CSV table of C-alpha atoms in Angstrom, one decimal:
chain,number,residue,atom,x,y,z
A,1,MET,CA,84.5,166.7,85.9
A,2,SER,CA,84.6,163.3,87.7
A,3,ARG,CA,81.6,162.3,89.9
A,4,PRO,CA,82.8,161.8,93.6
A,5,LYS,CA,82.4,158.2,94.9
A,6,SER,CA,79.5,157.5,97.1
A,7,SER,CA,80.0,156.7,100.9
A,8,LEU,CA,80.2,153.1,101.8
A,9,LEU,CA,80.0,151.4,105.4
A,10,GLU,CA,80.9,148.0,106.2
A,11,CYS,CA,79.0,145.8,108.5
A,12,ILE,CA,80.1,142.4,109.9
A,13,PRO,CA,77.2,141.0,112.1
A,14,ASN,CA,78.0,137.8,114.1
A,15,PHE,CA,75.1,135.5,114.5
A,16,SER,CA,75.0,132.8,117.2
A,17,GLU,CA,73.9,130.1,114.8
A,18,GLY,CA,76.3,127.9,112.4
A,19,GLN,CA,74.5,124.5,112.6
A,20,ASN,CA,71.0,125.2,110.9
A,21,PRO,CA,71.4,126.2,107.3
A,22,LYS,CA,67.7,127.2,107.2
A,23,ILE,CA,68.3,129.8,109.8
A,24,ILE,CA,71.2,131.2,108.4
A,25,LYS,CA,69.8,131.5,105.0
A,26,GLU,CA,66.7,133.3,106.3
A,27,ILE,CA,69.1,135.8,108.1
A,28,VAL,CA,71.0,136.5,105.1
A,29,LYS,CA,67.8,136.7,102.9
A,30,SER,CA,66.5,139.3,105.3
A,31,ILE,CA,69.8,141.5,104.8
A,32,GLU,CA,70.2,141.1,101.0
A,33,ALA,CA,66.6,142.2,100.4
A,34,ILE,CA,67.4,145.8,101.3
A,35,HIS,CA,68.3,147.7,98.3
A,36,GLY,CA,71.8,149.6,98.2
A,37,LEU,CA,74.0,147.1,99.8
A,38,GLU,CA,75.9,144.0,98.6
A,39,ILE,CA,76.6,140.7,100.5
A,40,LEU,CA,80.4,140.1,100.3
A,41,HIS,CA,80.9,137.1,102.1
A,42,VAL,CA,79.2,134.5,104.6
A,43,ASP,CA,81.4,132.4,106.9
A,44,ILE,CA,79.6,129.5,108.7
A,45,GLY,CA,81.3,127.8,111.6
A,46,TYR,CA,79.8,124.5,112.6
A,47,SER,CA,81.7,123.9,115.6
A,48,VAL,CA,81.8,127.3,117.1
A,49,ASN,CA,78.1,127.5,116.0
A,50,ARG,CA,78.5,131.1,114.7
A,51,SER,CA,78.1,132.8,111.3
A,52,VAL,CA,79.7,136.0,110.2
A,53,VAL,CA,78.1,137.9,107.4
A,54,THR,CA,80.1,140.7,105.6
A,55,PHE,CA,78.2,143.5,103.5
A,56,LEU,CA,78.8,146.9,102.2
A,57,GLY,CA,76.8,149.6,101.0
A,58,GLU,CA,75.3,153.0,101.5
A,59,PRO,CA,75.3,153.9,105.1
A,60,ALA,CA,71.5,154.1,105.4
A,61,ALA,CA,71.1,150.9,103.5
A,62,VAL,CA,73.6,149.0,105.6
A,63,ILE,CA,71.9,150.2,108.9
A,64,GLU,CA,68.5,149.0,107.5
A,65,GLY,CA,70.1,145.5,106.6
A,66,ALA,CA,71.7,145.2,109.9
A,67,PHE,CA,68.5,145.9,111.6
A,68,MET,CA,66.6,143.3,109.5
A,69,GLY,CA,69.4,140.7,110.1
A,70,ILE,CA,69.1,141.3,114.0
A,71,LYS,CA,65.4,141.3,113.9
A,72,THR,CA,65.4,137.9,111.9
A,73,ALA,CA,68.0,136.4,114.2
A,74,ALA,CA,66.1,137.3,117.4
A,75,SER,CA,62.9,135.7,115.9
A,76,LEU,CA,64.7,132.4,114.8
A,77,ILE,CA,67.5,131.8,117.3
A,78,ASP,CA,66.7,130.8,121.1
A,79,MET,CA,69.8,131.6,123.0
A,80,SER,CA,68.5,129.4,125.9
A,81,LYS,CA,69.0,126.3,123.8
A,82,GLN,CA,72.2,127.6,122.0
A,83,LYS,CA,75.6,126.1,122.6
A,84,GLY,CA,78.9,126.7,121.0
A,85,THR,CA,82.5,127.1,121.6
A,86,HIS,CA,82.6,130.9,120.5
A,87,PRO,CA,82.1,133.4,123.5
A,88,ARG,CA,78.7,135.1,122.9
A,89,ILE,CA,75.9,137.1,124.7
A,90,GLY,CA,73.2,137.1,122.3
A,91,ALA,CA,71.5,136.0,118.9
A,92,THR,CA,73.3,138.7,117.3
A,93,ASP,CA,76.4,138.7,119.3
A,94,VAL,CA,78.2,141.7,117.9
A,95,CYS,CA,77.5,144.1,115.0
A,96,PRO,CA,80.6,146.2,114.0
A,97,LEU,CA,80.3,149.2,111.6
A,98,VAL,CA,83.5,149.9,109.8
A,99,PRO,CA,83.9,153.2,107.5
A,100,TYR,CA,85.0,151.8,104.2
A,101,ARG,CA,85.0,154.8,102.0
A,102,ASN,CA,84.3,158.5,102.3
A,103,LEU,CA,83.2,158.1,105.9
A,104,SER,CA,84.9,159.5,109.0
A,105,LYS,CA,85.0,157.9,112.4
A,106,GLU,CA,82.6,160.2,113.7
A,107,GLU,CA,80.1,159.2,111.2
A,108,ALA,CA,80.6,155.6,111.9
A,109,ILE,CA,79.7,156.4,115.4
A,110,HIS,CA,76.6,158.3,114.4
A,111,TRP,CA,75.4,155.3,112.4
A,112,SER,CA,76.1,152.9,115.4
A,113,ASN,CA,73.9,154.9,117.7
A,114,ARG,CA,71.2,155.1,115.3
A,115,LEU,CA,71.2,151.3,114.7
A,116,GLY,CA,71.7,150.8,118.5
A,117,LYS,CA,68.8,152.9,119.5
A,118,ARG,CA,66.4,151.3,116.8
A,119,VAL,CA,67.4,147.8,117.9
A,120,GLY,CA,66.9,148.7,121.6
A,121,GLU,CA,63.5,150.4,121.2
A,122,GLU,CA,61.8,148.4,118.4
A,123,LEU,CA,63.1,144.9,119.2
A,124,GLN,CA,63.5,145.4,122.9
A,125,ILE,CA,67.0,143.9,122.9
A,126,PRO,CA,69.6,145.4,125.3
A,127,VAL,CA,72.5,147.1,123.3
A,128,TYR,CA,75.9,147.8,124.4
A,129,LEU,CA,78.1,150.2,122.4
A,130,TYR,CA,81.8,149.4,122.0
A,131,GLU,CA,84.9,150.5,120.5
A,132,TRP,CA,84.9,153.9,119.0
A,133,SER,CA,81.2,154.3,120.0
A,134,ALA,CA,81.8,153.4,123.7
A,135,LYS,CA,80.4,155.9,126.2
A,136,GLU,CA,82.8,154.7,129.0
A,137,ASN,CA,86.3,153.3,128.9
A,138,HIS,CA,85.5,150.1,130.7
A,139,ARG,CA,83.1,149.3,128.0
A,140,LYS,CA,85.2,149.9,125.0
A,141,LEU,CA,86.5,146.2,124.7
A,142,LEU,CA,84.2,143.6,123.4
A,143,ALA,CA,85.8,141.0,125.6
A,144,ASP,CA,85.0,143.1,128.7
A,145,ILE,CA,81.3,143.4,127.8
A,146,ARG,CA,81.1,139.7,127.0
A,147,LYS,CA,83.0,138.6,130.2
A,148,GLY,CA,80.7,136.2,132.0
A,149,GLY,CA,79.0,135.2,128.7
A,150,TYR,CA,75.4,134.8,128.0
A,151,GLU,CA,75.0,132.5,131.0
A,152,ASN,CA,75.7,135.4,133.4
A,153,MET,CA,74.2,138.3,131.5
A,154,SER,CA,70.9,138.3,133.4
A,155,ILE,CA,72.8,139.4,136.5
A,156,LYS,CA,75.5,141.6,134.9
A,157,ILE,CA,72.9,143.7,132.9
A,158,LYS,CA,71.7,144.9,136.3
A,159,SER,CA,75.0,145.5,137.9
A,160,LYS,CA,76.6,149.0,138.5
A,161,GLY,CA,78.4,150.2,135.3
A,162,TRP,CA,76.8,147.4,133.1
A,163,GLN,CA,73.3,148.7,132.4
A,164,PRO,CA,72.8,148.8,128.4
A,165,ASP,CA,73.1,152.0,126.3
A,166,TYR,CA,69.9,151.3,124.6
A,167,GLY,CA,66.9,149.0,125.2
A,168,PRO,CA,65.6,147.2,128.4
A,169,ILE,CA,67.5,146.4,131.5
A,170,ASN,CA,65.6,143.2,131.6
A,171,PHE,CA,67.3,140.4,130.1
A,172,SER,CA,65.4,138.1,127.5
A,173,PRO,CA,66.7,134.4,127.7
A,174,GLN,CA,65.7,134.1,123.9
A,175,THR,CA,67.5,136.9,122.4
A,176,GLY,CA,70.2,137.9,124.8
A,177,ALA,CA,71.9,141.1,124.4
A,178,THR,CA,73.8,142.7,121.3
A,179,VAL,CA,76.9,144.8,121.0
A,180,ILE,CA,77.1,147.5,118.3
A,181,GLY,CA,80.0,150.1,117.5
A,182,GLY,CA,82.1,151.7,114.9
A,183,ARG,CA,85.5,150.4,114.7
A,184,PHE,CA,88.6,150.0,112.4
A,185,PHE,CA,89.1,146.8,110.2
A,186,LEU,CA,89.4,143.7,112.5
A,187,ILE,CA,91.0,140.5,111.2
A,188,ALA,CA,89.7,137.3,112.6
A,189,PHE,CA,92.7,134.9,112.2
A,190,ASN,CA,92.8,131.5,113.5
A,191,ILE,CA,96.1,129.4,113.6
A,192,GLN,CA,95.8,125.8,113.8
A,193,LEU,CA,98.3,123.5,115.7
A,194,SER,CA,99.0,119.8,114.8
A,195,THR,CA,97.9,118.6,118.3
A,196,GLN,CA,94.6,118.1,120.3
A,197,ARG,CA,96.2,119.4,123.4
A,198,LEU,CA,94.0,122.3,124.4
A,199,ASP,CA,96.4,123.3,127.3
A,200,ILE,CA,99.0,124.3,124.7
A,201,ALA,CA,96.5,126.4,122.6
A,202,LYS,CA,95.5,128.3,125.8
A,203,LYS,CA,99.2,128.8,126.8
A,204,ILE,CA,100.0,130.2,123.5
A,205,ALA,CA,97.0,132.3,123.3
A,206,GLY,CA,97.7,133.7,126.8
A,207,ALA,CA,101.3,134.6,125.8
A,208,LEU,CA,100.1,136.3,122.4
A,209,ARG,CA,97.1,138.4,124.0
A,210,GLU,CA,97.9,142.0,124.7
A,211,LYS,CA,97.8,142.7,128.4
A,212,ARG,CA,98.2,146.2,129.8
A,213,GLY,CA,99.6,147.0,133.2
A,214,ARG,CA,99.9,150.2,135.1
A,215,SER,CA,103.0,151.2,133.4
A,216,SER,CA,104.4,150.4,129.7
A,217,GLU,CA,107.0,148.1,131.3
A,218,GLN,CA,104.1,145.7,132.5
A,219,ASN,CA,102.5,145.5,128.9
A,220,THR,CA,103.0,142.1,127.6
A,221,GLY,CA,101.8,140.2,124.4
A,222,LEU,CA,101.3,141.6,121.0
A,223,LYS,CA,99.5,145.0,120.7
A,224,GLY,CA,95.9,144.9,119.6
A,225,VAL,CA,95.8,141.0,119.6
A,226,ARG,CA,93.0,139.3,121.3
A,227,ALA,CA,93.4,135.5,121.5
A,228,ILE,CA,91.8,132.3,123.0
A,229,GLY,CA,92.6,128.6,122.5
A,230,TRP,CA,89.9,126.1,121.6
A,231,TYR,CA,89.5,122.6,120.1
A,232,ILE,CA,87.6,122.2,116.7
A,233,PRO,CA,86.0,118.9,116.6
A,234,GLU,CA,85.6,118.9,112.8
A,235,TYR,CA,89.4,119.5,112.1
A,236,LYS,CA,90.3,117.3,115.2
A,237,GLU,CA,93.0,119.9,116.2
A,238,VAL,CA,93.2,123.0,118.4
A,239,GLN,CA,93.5,126.5,117.2
A,240,VAL,CA,94.8,129.8,118.6
A,241,SER,CA,91.8,132.0,117.6
A,242,SER,CA,92.7,135.6,117.3
A,243,ASN,CA,91.3,139.0,116.7
A,244,VAL,CA,93.9,141.6,115.3
A,245,THR,CA,92.4,144.9,116.0
A,246,ASP,CA,95.0,147.0,114.1
A,247,PHE,CA,96.9,145.2,111.3
A,248,ARG,CA,99.0,148.4,110.9
A,249,THR,CA,100.4,147.9,114.5
A,250,THR,CA,100.6,144.1,114.5
A,251,SER,CA,100.7,142.2,111.2
A,252,LEU,CA,99.6,138.7,110.5
A,253,PHE,CA,103.2,137.8,109.7
A,254,GLU,CA,104.3,138.9,113.2
A,255,LEU,CA,101.5,137.2,114.8
A,256,PHE,CA,102.1,134.1,113.0
A,257,GLU,CA,105.8,133.9,113.7
A,258,ALA,CA,105.3,134.6,117.3
A,259,CYS,CA,102.8,131.6,117.4
A,260,ARG,CA,105.1,129.4,115.3
A,261,LYS,CA,107.9,129.9,118.0
A,262,LEU,CA,105.8,129.4,121.0
A,263,ALA,CA,104.3,126.0,119.5
A,264,LYS,CA,107.9,124.9,118.5
A,265,ALA,CA,109.0,125.2,122.2
A,266,ASP,CA,106.3,122.6,122.9
A,267,ASN,CA,107.4,120.4,119.9
A,268,VAL,CA,104.1,121.4,118.0
A,269,GLU,CA,103.9,122.4,114.5
A,270,ILE,CA,101.4,124.9,112.9
A,271,SER,CA,99.2,122.9,110.4
A,272,GLY,CA,97.6,125.9,108.7
A,273,SER,CA,95.4,129.0,109.4
A,274,GLU,CA,92.1,130.4,108.3
A,275,LEU,CA,90.5,133.7,108.1
A,276,ILE,CA,87.0,134.3,109.4
A,277,GLY,CA,85.2,136.8,107.2
A,278,MET,CA,87.2,139.0,104.9
A,279,ILE,CA,90.6,140.9,105.0
A,280,PRO,CA,91.6,144.1,103.4
A,281,MET,CA,94.1,144.0,100.7
A,282,GLU,CA,96.5,146.1,102.4
A,283,ALA,CA,96.8,143.8,105.3
A,284,ILE,CA,97.4,140.7,103.4
A,285,ARG,CA,99.7,142.4,101.0
A,286,ASN,CA,101.8,144.0,103.7
A,287,ALA,CA,102.1,140.4,105.4
A,288,GLY,CA,103.4,139.1,102.1
A,289,ILE,CA,105.8,141.8,101.7
A,290,GLU,CA,107.2,140.9,105.2
A,291,ILE,CA,107.4,137.3,104.4
A,292,ILE,CA,109.5,138.1,101.2
A,293,GLN,CA,111.8,140.4,103.0
A,294,ALA,CA,112.4,137.7,105.7
A,295,GLY,CA,113.4,135.2,103.0
A,296,LYS,CA,110.5,132.9,104.0
A,297,THR,CA,109.3,132.2,100.4
A,298,ARG,CA,110.3,131.5,96.9
A,299,GLU,CA,107.3,133.7,95.7
A,300,LEU,CA,109.2,137.1,95.4
A,301,ASN,CA,106.9,138.8,92.9
A,302,ASN,CA,103.5,138.2,94.4
A,303,PRO,CA,102.9,139.2,98.1
A,304,VAL,CA,99.4,138.1,98.3
A,305,LYS,CA,100.4,134.6,97.0
A,306,ALA,CA,103.4,134.7,99.4
A,307,ALA,CA,101.1,135.3,102.3
A,308,ILE,CA,98.5,132.8,101.4
A,309,GLU,CA,101.2,130.1,101.1
A,310,TYR,CA,103.4,130.8,103.9
A,311,LEU,CA,100.5,131.4,106.5
A,312,GLY,CA,98.9,128.1,105.2
A,313,LEU,CA,95.6,129.8,104.4
A,314,ASN,CA,95.0,127.0,101.9
A,315,ASN,CA,95.8,124.1,104.2
A,316,ILE,CA,92.6,124.0,106.1
A,317,LYS,CA,90.1,124.8,103.6
A,318,PRO,CA,90.2,126.6,100.3
A,319,PHE,CA,91.3,130.2,100.3
A,320,LEU,CA,89.8,132.1,97.3
A,321,PRO,CA,91.5,135.7,97.1
A,322,GLU,CA,88.5,136.9,94.9
A,323,GLU,CA,86.2,135.9,97.6
A,324,ARG,CA,88.0,136.8,100.9
A,325,ILE,CA,90.1,139.9,100.1
A,326,ILE,CA,87.7,142.9,100.2
A,327,SER,CA,89.3,145.1,97.6
A,328,LEU,CA,89.0,142.2,95.0
A,329,LYS,CA,85.1,141.8,95.4
A,330,SER,CA,82.7,143.8,93.3
A,331,ILE,CA,81.9,147.1,95.0
A,332,LEU,CA,78.7,149.1,94.5
């Protein structure tokens, strides 16, 4: 009789530091010191001043690792001095928990509450629960919690409907606040435009971003897509930075094509794209199949290669499938 596979939980904390290698190293070191988890990838963004760490393991170990990462970040990052392009409200801006294997949505919610309670009580950091874990609808979306940014959080935290789920109501300028929650796989996908015109990137992001009206007829944009436009000094071009909250609803190919058509209307080409963190095999393979079916590639037998080439994932910086596709990584 075969032994049942253990439960695995994925955690992807986003830390508000991408410019000091020593701080990033200490945060990662504190996480990987915990037995029962494996660091899969560390994505460091200098211009946005943000690092995304992806790790996987037994739920209890992952929660301990997440706590240690949040604790280390709180001691080393001073948010009152931090600056960066990426929206943020705290040293650990957001800490998602994704059920990877043999874990239910309800179990992910359970673990997010355990982590949130401990962070709030032991570290005295205000914690907001989001996505599956949100206790109120208006606090489900990360963008809504983060609206106003770190700079306005000291006022927002005391406003009606915005007191934290765990931790103090008093805002700490050094640590800021943290958002924690269980959610489905999210893909951070940035499409780079061959221009420095930020107005074009913002206009395209606004057209792509999902917007919900009171009726279905008023809904616009691509379902489950969050997007903003920003300028990346190290690349000397602008990007449409997006989060795809459910690749089963809106694929990377659909998003890329919509962005390409909007850019073309402004006589702008796409110069490449990049993934922040990791991507599930299913998501990149599905995109490749769509690309092949649409006749956009000569690579007819390898959907993953077709996706990497057509989406330009190798154009900005090297994209190594064995490091960026989660099912190709070594799993505990």
